[in-house]
C-alpha cells in the first residue's frame, strides 16, 4: 500500500495498529474485492464493525475493510487524567448492581436460546440494562450507569476513573427508542466471507429512498488486487 508518508489528517486519531505480520485488506466486506494489504504496525482508526470485519481509516484518508479481530488496540489516556482525585466509595453496592444486571441478561439470553421467549421478549427483558466490569487480579473497573462514569477499585474502595461530560455517555451510545408493536427485528449483517445478498425489487408504490444506494463515506477509493482469504475463511 502506498501513501503512508503523507502527513496525518488533522482529525485522524488512531485507535489501533496493524499487527507485526501486516494485514490483507478488502475494499468492502466481501472477499471477492481485495485491495492493497496493510503494512505492519501501521496506525489506523477503526470506523465501524460488521461481524468479524472492521472498517479502518488510514492517516492519508485511505479506507478499507480488514479482519477486525486482528487489530491491536492503542491504549487511550483516561479522560480524567490530571484532574484532582475524587472521593473514594464503597465498591460493594456498585458491584452488586452490576452482578444483578448481568444475571438479568444471562437469564434472558438463556430463555431465548432455549426457545422460552422470542426476539421481542428478549428485547423487553434486556431493555434499559447497561453495565460494564473488567477484573484484572486485584484491580477492577466498574461502570456506574447512574452517574455516567467508570470507577476504579482495588477491593476496598472505588475512585472515578473516567466521567462523561454534560449530556454525554461514556459508551457513545444513545438511548434506544422502543420499536413500535409489530415491527420486525432488523436483519443481521452478512457474515464475513459470505456472498452479498441479492437486493429485492421494490414493491409497487415504494419511494425512491427505499432503493437509493447508501451515500459514500467520502474516503479515497481502494484498488483491487489479488484475492486473499477473508476473516470468515480462516
PDB file of C-alpha atoms in Angstrom:
ATOM      1  CA  UNK A   1       0.000   0.000   0.000  1.00  0.00           C
ATOM      2  CA  UNK A   2       1.284   3.483  -0.832  1.00  0.00           C
ATOM      3  CA  UNK A   3       0.886   6.936   0.660  1.00  0.00           C
ATOM      4  CA  UNK A   4       1.939   6.169   4.261  1.00  0.00           C
ATOM      5  CA  UNK A   5       4.449   9.015   4.275  1.00  0.00           C
ATOM      6  CA  UNK A   6       1.743  11.619   3.824  1.00  0.00           C
ATOM      7  CA  UNK A   7       1.093  13.997   6.695  1.00  0.00           C
ATOM      8  CA  UNK A   8      -1.601  12.969   9.148  1.00  0.00           C
ATOM      9  CA  UNK A   9      -5.030  14.413   8.562  1.00  0.00           C
ATOM     10  CA  UNK A  10      -5.913  16.959  11.274  1.00  0.00           C
ATOM     11  CA  UNK A  11      -8.830  14.882  12.575  1.00  0.00           C
ATOM     12  CA  UNK A  12      -7.099  11.487  12.330  1.00  0.00           C
ATOM     13  CA  UNK A  13      -6.893   9.756  15.723  1.00  0.00           C
ATOM     14  CA  UNK A  14      -5.500   6.214  15.567  1.00  0.00           C
ATOM     15  CA  UNK A  15      -7.377   3.691  17.668  1.00  0.00           C
ATOM     16  CA  UNK A  16      -5.478   0.570  16.563  1.00  0.00           C
ATOM     17  CA  UNK A  17      -2.300  -0.563  14.838  1.00  0.00           C
ATOM     18  CA  UNK A  18      -1.816  -3.333  12.314  1.00  0.00           C
ATOM     19  CA  UNK A  19      -0.141  -6.442  13.808  1.00  0.00           C
ATOM     20  CA  UNK A  20       3.508  -7.141  13.033  1.00  0.00           C
ATOM     21  CA  UNK A  21       2.583  -9.621  10.289  1.00  0.00           C
ATOM     22  CA  UNK A  22       0.625  -6.980   8.356  1.00  0.00           C
ATOM     23  CA  UNK A  23      -2.973  -7.462   7.219  1.00  0.00           C
ATOM     24  CA  UNK A  24      -4.741  -8.230   3.942  1.00  0.00           C
ATOM     25  CA  UNK A  25      -7.466  -5.728   3.124  1.00  0.00           C
ATOM     26  CA  UNK A  26     -10.620  -5.502   1.024  1.00  0.00           C
ATOM     27  CA  UNK A  27     -12.453  -2.528  -0.453  1.00  0.00           C
ATOM     28  CA  UNK A  28     -15.731  -3.864   1.023  1.00  0.00           C
ATOM     29  CA  UNK A  29     -16.669  -6.628   3.487  1.00  0.00           C
ATOM     30  CA  UNK A  30     -16.542  -9.065   0.589  1.00  0.00           C
ATOM     31  CA  UNK A  31     -13.638 -11.462  -0.093  1.00  0.00           C
ATOM     32  CA  UNK A  32     -14.104 -11.050  -3.858  1.00  0.00           C
ATOM     33  CA  UNK A  33     -12.984  -7.402  -3.652  1.00  0.00           C
ATOM     34  CA  UNK A  34      -9.393  -7.405  -2.301  1.00  0.00           C
ATOM     35  CA  UNK A  35      -7.188  -4.329  -2.238  1.00  0.00           C
ATOM     36  CA  UNK A  36      -3.699  -3.321  -1.089  1.00  0.00           C
ATOM     37  CA  UNK A  37      -2.508  -5.058   2.129  1.00  0.00           C
ATOM     38  CA  UNK A  38      -1.656  -3.015   5.214  1.00  0.00           C
ATOM     39  CA  UNK A  39       1.932  -2.654   6.421  1.00  0.00           C
ATOM     40  CA  UNK A  40       2.976  -3.951   9.868  1.00  0.00           C
ATOM     41  CA  UNK A  41       2.452  -1.534  12.786  1.00  0.00           C
ATOM     42  CA  UNK A  42       0.504   0.916  10.624  1.00  0.00           C
ATOM     43  CA  UNK A  43      -1.678   3.185  12.814  1.00  0.00           C
ATOM     44  CA  UNK A  44      -5.343   3.106  11.767  1.00  0.00           C
ATOM     45  CA  UNK A  45      -8.660   4.426  13.007  1.00  0.00           C
ATOM     46  CA  UNK A  46     -11.442   1.853  13.399  1.00  0.00           C
ATOM     47  CA  UNK A  47     -14.605   3.346  11.888  1.00  0.00           C
ATOM     48  CA  UNK A  48     -17.105   0.501  12.074  1.00  0.00           C
ATOM     49  CA  UNK A  49     -17.539  -3.217  12.713  1.00  0.00           C
ATOM     50  CA  UNK A  50     -19.652  -5.726  10.832  1.00  0.00           C
ATOM     51  CA  UNK A  51     -19.320  -9.116  12.464  1.00  0.00           C
ATOM     52  CA  UNK A  52     -15.635 -10.075  12.205  1.00  0.00           C
ATOM     53  CA  UNK A  53     -14.986  -7.359   9.653  1.00  0.00           C
ATOM     54  CA  UNK A  54     -13.614  -3.960  10.646  1.00  0.00           C
ATOM     55  CA  UNK A  55     -13.591  -0.802   8.514  1.00  0.00           C
ATOM     56  CA  UNK A  56     -10.404   1.224   9.036  1.00  0.00           C
ATOM     57  CA  UNK A  57      -9.201   4.675   8.019  1.00  0.00           C
ATOM     58  CA  UNK A  58      -5.521   5.487   7.426  1.00  0.00           C
ATOM     59  CA  UNK A  59      -3.853   8.832   8.074  1.00  0.00           C
ATOM     60  CA  UNK A  60      -3.807   9.682   4.367  1.00  0.00           C
ATOM     61  CA  UNK A  61      -7.589   9.237   4.017  1.00  0.00           C
ATOM     62  CA  UNK A  62      -7.412   5.715   2.526  1.00  0.00           C
ATOM     63  CA  UNK A  63     -10.034   3.317   3.912  1.00  0.00           C
ATOM     64  CA  UNK A  64     -10.509  -0.436   3.661  1.00  0.00           C
ATOM     65  CA  UNK A  65     -12.050  -3.445   5.405  1.00  0.00           C
ATOM     66  CA  UNK A  66      -9.913  -5.917   7.374  1.00  0.00           C
ATOM     67  CA  UNK A  67     -10.244  -8.781   9.837  1.00  0.00           C
ATOM     68  CA  UNK A  68     -11.119  -6.604  12.828  1.00  0.00           C
ATOM     69  CA  UNK A  69     -10.191  -9.344  15.295  1.00  0.00           C
ATOM     70  CA  UNK A  70      -6.504  -8.949  14.436  1.00  0.00           C
ATOM     71  CA  UNK A  71      -6.208  -5.195  15.021  1.00  0.00           C
ATOM     72  CA  UNK A  72      -4.190  -4.212  18.097  1.00  0.00           C
ATOM     73  CA  UNK A  73      -5.907  -1.560  20.235  1.00  0.00           C
ATOM     74  CA  UNK A  74      -3.978   1.605  21.077  1.00  0.00           C
ATOM     75  CA  UNK A  75      -4.193   2.469  24.818  1.00  0.00           C
ATOM     76  CA  UNK A  76      -6.056   5.706  25.403  1.00  0.00           C
ATOM     77  CA  UNK A  77      -5.374   8.093  28.264  1.00  0.00           C
ATOM     78  CA  UNK A  78      -8.207   8.350  30.815  1.00  0.00           C
ATOM     79  CA  UNK A  79     -10.363  11.457  30.178  1.00  0.00           C
ATOM     80  CA  UNK A  80      -9.934  12.452  33.832  1.00  0.00           C
ATOM     81  CA  UNK A  81      -6.133  12.204  33.786  1.00  0.00           C
ATOM     82  CA  UNK A  82      -4.529  15.134  35.577  1.00  0.00           C
ATOM     83  CA  UNK A  83      -7.678  16.095  37.460  1.00  0.00           C
ATOM     84  CA  UNK A  84      -7.834  16.038  41.273  1.00  0.00           C
ATOM     85  CA  UNK A  85      -8.687  12.636  42.720  1.00  0.00           C
ATOM     86  CA  UNK A  86     -12.311  12.315  43.754  1.00  0.00           C
ATOM     87  CA  UNK A  87     -13.561  10.838  46.986  1.00  0.00           C
ATOM     88  CA  UNK A  88     -13.442   7.100  47.416  1.00  0.00           C
ATOM     89  CA  UNK A  89     -16.547   4.939  47.654  1.00  0.00           C
ATOM     90  CA  UNK A  90     -17.504   1.535  48.977  1.00  0.00           C
ATOM     91  CA  UNK A  91     -17.364  -0.782  45.912  1.00  0.00           C
ATOM     92  CA  UNK A  92     -19.935  -3.305  47.160  1.00  0.00           C
ATOM     93  CA  UNK A  93     -23.205  -1.548  46.117  1.00  0.00           C
ATOM     94  CA  UNK A  94     -21.976  -0.919  42.560  1.00  0.00           C
ATOM     95  CA  UNK A  95     -20.587  -4.451  42.277  1.00  0.00           C
ATOM     96  CA  UNK A  96     -23.959  -5.820  43.451  1.00  0.00           C
ATOM     97  CA  UNK A  97     -25.877  -3.747  40.863  1.00  0.00           C
ATOM     98  CA  UNK A  98     -23.527  -4.892  38.099  1.00  0.00           C
ATOM     99  CA  UNK A  99     -23.950  -8.535  39.132  1.00  0.00           C
ATOM    100  CA  UNK A 100     -27.756  -8.164  39.131  1.00  0.00           C
ATOM    101  CA  UNK A 101     -27.757  -6.600  35.654  1.00  0.00           C
ATOM    102  CA  UNK A 102     -25.504  -9.353  34.319  1.00  0.00           C
ATOM    103  CA  UNK A 103     -27.723 -12.038  35.861  1.00  0.00           C
ATOM    104  CA  UNK A 104     -30.831 -10.484  34.257  1.00  0.00           C
ATOM    105  CA  UNK A 105     -29.124 -10.542  30.874  1.00  0.00           C
ATOM    106  CA  UNK A 106     -27.918 -14.134  31.416  1.00  0.00           C
ATOM    107  CA  UNK A 107     -31.449 -15.338  32.240  1.00  0.00           C
ATOM    108  CA  UNK A 108     -32.927 -13.522  29.241  1.00  0.00           C
ATOM    109  CA  UNK A 109     -30.268 -14.973  26.918  1.00  0.00           C
ATOM    110  CA  UNK A 110     -30.845 -18.467  28.316  1.00  0.00           C
ATOM    111  CA  UNK A 111     -34.611 -18.153  27.738  1.00  0.00           C
ATOM    112  CA  UNK A 112     -34.018 -17.008  24.161  1.00  0.00           C
ATOM    113  CA  UNK A 113     -31.586 -19.879  23.448  1.00  0.00           C
ATOM    114  CA  UNK A 114     -33.988 -22.433  24.948  1.00  0.00           C
ATOM    115  CA  UNK A 115     -36.969 -21.139  22.968  1.00  0.00           C
ATOM    116  CA  UNK A 116     -38.868 -19.994  26.078  1.00  0.00           C
ATOM    117  CA  UNK A 117     -39.087 -16.474  24.604  1.00  0.00           C
ATOM    118  CA  UNK A 118     -38.797 -14.799  21.225  1.00  0.00           C
ATOM    119  CA  UNK A 119     -36.677 -11.879  19.999  1.00  0.00           C
ATOM    120  CA  UNK A 120     -39.269  -9.315  21.089  1.00  0.00           C
ATOM    121  CA  UNK A 121     -39.460 -10.841  24.568  1.00  0.00           C
ATOM    122  CA  UNK A 122     -35.658 -10.795  24.764  1.00  0.00           C
ATOM    123  CA  UNK A 123     -35.598  -7.101  23.873  1.00  0.00           C
ATOM    124  CA  UNK A 124     -38.209  -6.325  26.522  1.00  0.00           C
ATOM    125  CA  UNK A 125     -36.304  -8.294  29.168  1.00  0.00           C
ATOM    126  CA  UNK A 126     -32.995  -6.547  28.454  1.00  0.00           C
ATOM    127  CA  UNK A 127     -34.264  -3.041  27.647  1.00  0.00           C
ATOM    128  CA  UNK A 128     -32.575  -0.463  29.852  1.00  0.00           C
ATOM    129  CA  UNK A 129     -29.791  -2.785  31.024  1.00  0.00           C
ATOM    130  CA  UNK A 130     -26.394  -1.113  30.953  1.00  0.00           C
ATOM    131  CA  UNK A 131     -23.424  -2.400  32.893  1.00  0.00           C
ATOM    132  CA  UNK A 132     -19.724  -2.991  32.494  1.00  0.00           C
ATOM    133  CA  UNK A 133     -16.998  -4.552  34.596  1.00  0.00           C
ATOM    134  CA  UNK A 134     -13.367  -5.510  33.973  1.00  0.00           C
ATOM    135  CA  UNK A 135     -11.481  -7.559  36.565  1.00  0.00           C
ATOM    136  CA  UNK A 136      -7.707  -7.944  36.390  1.00  0.00           C
ATOM    137  CA  UNK A 137      -6.443  -9.612  39.536  1.00  0.00           C
ATOM    138  CA  UNK A 138      -6.999  -7.206  42.424  1.00  0.00           C
ATOM    139  CA  UNK A 139      -7.891  -4.349  40.063  1.00  0.00           C
ATOM    140  CA  UNK A 140     -11.455  -3.734  38.935  1.00  0.00           C
ATOM    141  CA  UNK A 141     -13.138  -1.198  36.666  1.00  0.00           C
ATOM    142  CA  UNK A 142     -16.918  -0.891  37.102  1.00  0.00           C
ATOM    143  CA  UNK A 143     -19.344   1.237  35.089  1.00  0.00           C
ATOM    144  CA  UNK A 144     -21.739   3.358  37.136  1.00  0.00           C
ATOM    145  CA  UNK A 145     -24.666   3.972  34.770  1.00  0.00           C
ATOM    146  CA  UNK A 146     -26.494   6.206  37.250  1.00  0.00           C
ATOM    147  CA  UNK A 147     -23.623   8.732  37.141  1.00  0.00           C
ATOM    148  CA  UNK A 148     -22.243   8.002  33.631  1.00  0.00           C
ATOM    149  CA  UNK A 149     -18.739   7.178  34.804  1.00  0.00           C
ATOM    150  CA  UNK A 150     -16.218   4.354  35.132  1.00  0.00           C
ATOM    151  CA  UNK A 151     -14.956   3.631  38.637  1.00  0.00           C
ATOM    152  CA  UNK A 152     -11.626   2.031  39.511  1.00  0.00           C
ATOM    153  CA  UNK A 153     -11.051  -0.021  42.644  1.00  0.00           C
ATOM    154  CA  UNK A 154      -8.679  -2.476  44.275  1.00  0.00           C
ATOM    155  CA  UNK A 155     -11.075  -4.246  46.624  1.00  0.00           C
ATOM    156  CA  UNK A 156     -11.761  -1.808  49.438  1.00  0.00           C
ATOM    157  CA  UNK A 157     -12.566   1.449  47.635  1.00  0.00           C
ATOM    158  CA  UNK A 158     -13.600   2.969  44.316  1.00  0.00           C
ATOM    159  CA  UNK A 159     -12.470   6.212  42.694  1.00  0.00           C
ATOM    160  CA  UNK A 160     -13.664   7.881  39.497  1.00  0.00           C
ATOM    161  CA  UNK A 161     -11.572   6.702  36.543  1.00  0.00           C
ATOM    162  CA  UNK A 162     -13.402   8.404  33.643  1.00  0.00           C
ATOM    163  CA  UNK A 163     -16.511  10.552  33.544  1.00  0.00           C
ATOM    164  CA  UNK A 164     -18.725  11.751  30.716  1.00  0.00           C
ATOM    165  CA  UNK A 165     -19.306  15.421  30.040  1.00  0.00           C
ATOM    166  CA  UNK A 166     -22.753  17.048  30.313  1.00  0.00           C
ATOM    167  CA  UNK A 167     -25.270  15.281  28.076  1.00  0.00           C
ATOM    168  CA  UNK A 168     -22.752  12.579  27.040  1.00  0.00           C
ATOM    169  CA  UNK A 169     -22.468   8.847  27.641  1.00  0.00           C
ATOM    170  CA  UNK A 170     -19.080   7.214  28.027  1.00  0.00           C
ATOM    171  CA  UNK A 171     -20.151   4.339  25.815  1.00  0.00           C
ATOM    172  CA  UNK A 172     -21.021   6.725  22.987  1.00  0.00           C
ATOM    173  CA  UNK A 173     -24.443   5.089  22.678  1.00  0.00           C
ATOM    174  CA  UNK A 174     -27.721   6.962  22.662  1.00  0.00           C
ATOM    175  CA  UNK A 175     -30.879   5.723  24.357  1.00  0.00           C
ATOM    176  CA  UNK A 176     -32.744   3.392  22.056  1.00  0.00           C
ATOM    177  CA  UNK A 177     -36.275   4.292  21.036  1.00  0.00           C
ATOM    178  CA  UNK A 178     -38.503   1.262  21.703  1.00  0.00           C
ATOM    179  CA  UNK A 179     -39.753  -0.231  18.425  1.00  0.00           C
ATOM    180  CA  UNK A 180     -43.418   0.027  17.584  1.00  0.00           C
ATOM    181  CA  UNK A 181     -45.556  -3.018  18.251  1.00  0.00           C
ATOM    182  CA  UNK A 182     -45.364  -5.499  15.416  1.00  0.00           C
ATOM    183  CA  UNK A 183     -42.123  -4.050  13.999  1.00  0.00           C
ATOM    184  CA  UNK A 184     -39.916  -6.924  12.732  1.00  0.00           C
ATOM    185  CA  UNK A 185     -36.353  -7.074  14.123  1.00  0.00           C
ATOM    186  CA  UNK A 186     -33.586  -5.617  11.908  1.00  0.00           C
ATOM    187  CA  UNK A 187     -31.828  -8.020   9.574  1.00  0.00           C
ATOM    188  CA  UNK A 188     -28.471  -9.306  10.793  1.00  0.00           C
ATOM    189  CA  UNK A 189     -25.391  -8.203   8.789  1.00  0.00           C
ATOM    190  CA  UNK A 190     -23.893 -10.781   6.409  1.00  0.00           C
ATOM    191  CA  UNK A 191     -21.164 -12.995   7.827  1.00  0.00           C
ATOM    192  CA  UNK A 192     -17.610 -12.291   6.603  1.00  0.00           C
ATOM    193  CA  UNK A 193     -16.829 -14.376   3.536  1.00  0.00           C
ATOM    194  CA  UNK A 194     -20.491 -14.897   2.622  1.00  0.00           C
ATOM    195  CA  UNK A 195     -21.679 -13.710  -0.802  1.00  0.00           C
ATOM    196  CA  UNK A 196     -23.679 -10.463  -0.716  1.00  0.00           C
ATOM    197  CA  UNK A 197     -27.419 -10.958  -0.540  1.00  0.00           C
ATOM    198  CA  UNK A 198     -29.470 -10.022  -3.566  1.00  0.00           C
ATOM    199  CA  UNK A 199     -31.367  -6.757  -3.286  1.00  0.00           C
ATOM    200  CA  UNK A 200     -35.129  -7.427  -3.534  1.00  0.00           C
ATOM    201  CA  UNK A 201     -37.110  -5.474  -6.075  1.00  0.00           C
ATOM    202  CA  UNK A 202     -39.118  -2.622  -4.518  1.00  0.00           C
ATOM    203  CA  UNK A 203     -42.807  -3.183  -4.066  1.00  0.00           C
ATOM    204  CA  UNK A 204     -45.182  -1.143  -6.192  1.00  0.00           C
ATOM    205  CA  UNK A 205     -45.761   2.247  -4.680  1.00  0.00           C
ATOM    206  CA  UNK A 206     -42.401   2.354  -2.805  1.00  0.00           C
ATOM    207  CA  UNK A 207     -40.479   5.624  -2.628  1.00  0.00           C
ATOM    208  CA  UNK A 208     -37.176   6.305  -4.353  1.00  0.00           C
ATOM    209  CA  UNK A 209     -35.438   6.425  -0.947  1.00  0.00           C
ATOM    210  CA  UNK A 210     -36.142   2.710  -0.465  1.00  0.00           C
ATOM    211  CA  UNK A 211     -33.922   1.770  -3.412  1.00  0.00           C
ATOM    212  CA  UNK A 212     -31.409   4.633  -3.332  1.00  0.00           C
ATOM    213  CA  UNK A 213     -27.835   3.367  -2.667  1.00  0.00           C
ATOM    214  CA  UNK A 214     -26.139   4.304   0.617  1.00  0.00           C
ATOM    215  CA  UNK A 215     -24.065   7.509   0.437  1.00  0.00           C
ATOM    216  CA  UNK A 216     -20.310   7.215   0.145  1.00  0.00           C
ATOM    217  CA  UNK A 217     -18.218   7.786   3.249  1.00  0.00           C
ATOM    218  CA  UNK A 218     -16.024  10.148   1.225  1.00  0.00           C
ATOM    219  CA  UNK A 219     -12.791   8.208   1.703  1.00  0.00           C
ATOM    220  CA  UNK A 220     -10.319   7.590  -1.085  1.00  0.00           C
ATOM    221  CA  UNK A 221     -11.369   4.502  -3.080  1.00  0.00           C
ATOM    222  CA  UNK A 222      -9.299   1.364  -2.777  1.00  0.00           C
ATOM    223  CA  UNK A 223      -7.587  -0.580  -5.565  1.00  0.00           C
ATOM    224  CA  UNK A 224      -8.454  -4.189  -6.401  1.00  0.00           C
ATOM    225  CA  UNK A 225      -5.564  -6.686  -6.348  1.00  0.00           C
ATOM    226  CA  UNK A 226      -5.282 -10.481  -5.814  1.00  0.00           C
ATOM    227  CA  UNK A 227      -7.872 -12.423  -3.780  1.00  0.00           C
ATOM    228  CA  UNK A 228      -6.642 -13.234  -0.209  1.00  0.00           C
ATOM    229  CA  UNK A 229      -8.720 -15.174   2.303  1.00  0.00           C
ATOM    230  CA  UNK A 230     -11.277 -13.164   4.271  1.00  0.00           C
ATOM    231  CA  UNK A 231     -11.939 -13.184   8.039  1.00  0.00           C
ATOM    232  CA  UNK A 232     -14.550 -15.901   7.700  1.00  0.00           C
ATOM    233  CA  UNK A 233     -12.236 -18.184   5.647  1.00  0.00           C
ATOM    234  CA  UNK A 234      -9.541 -18.776   8.258  1.00  0.00           C
TER     235      UNK A 234
END
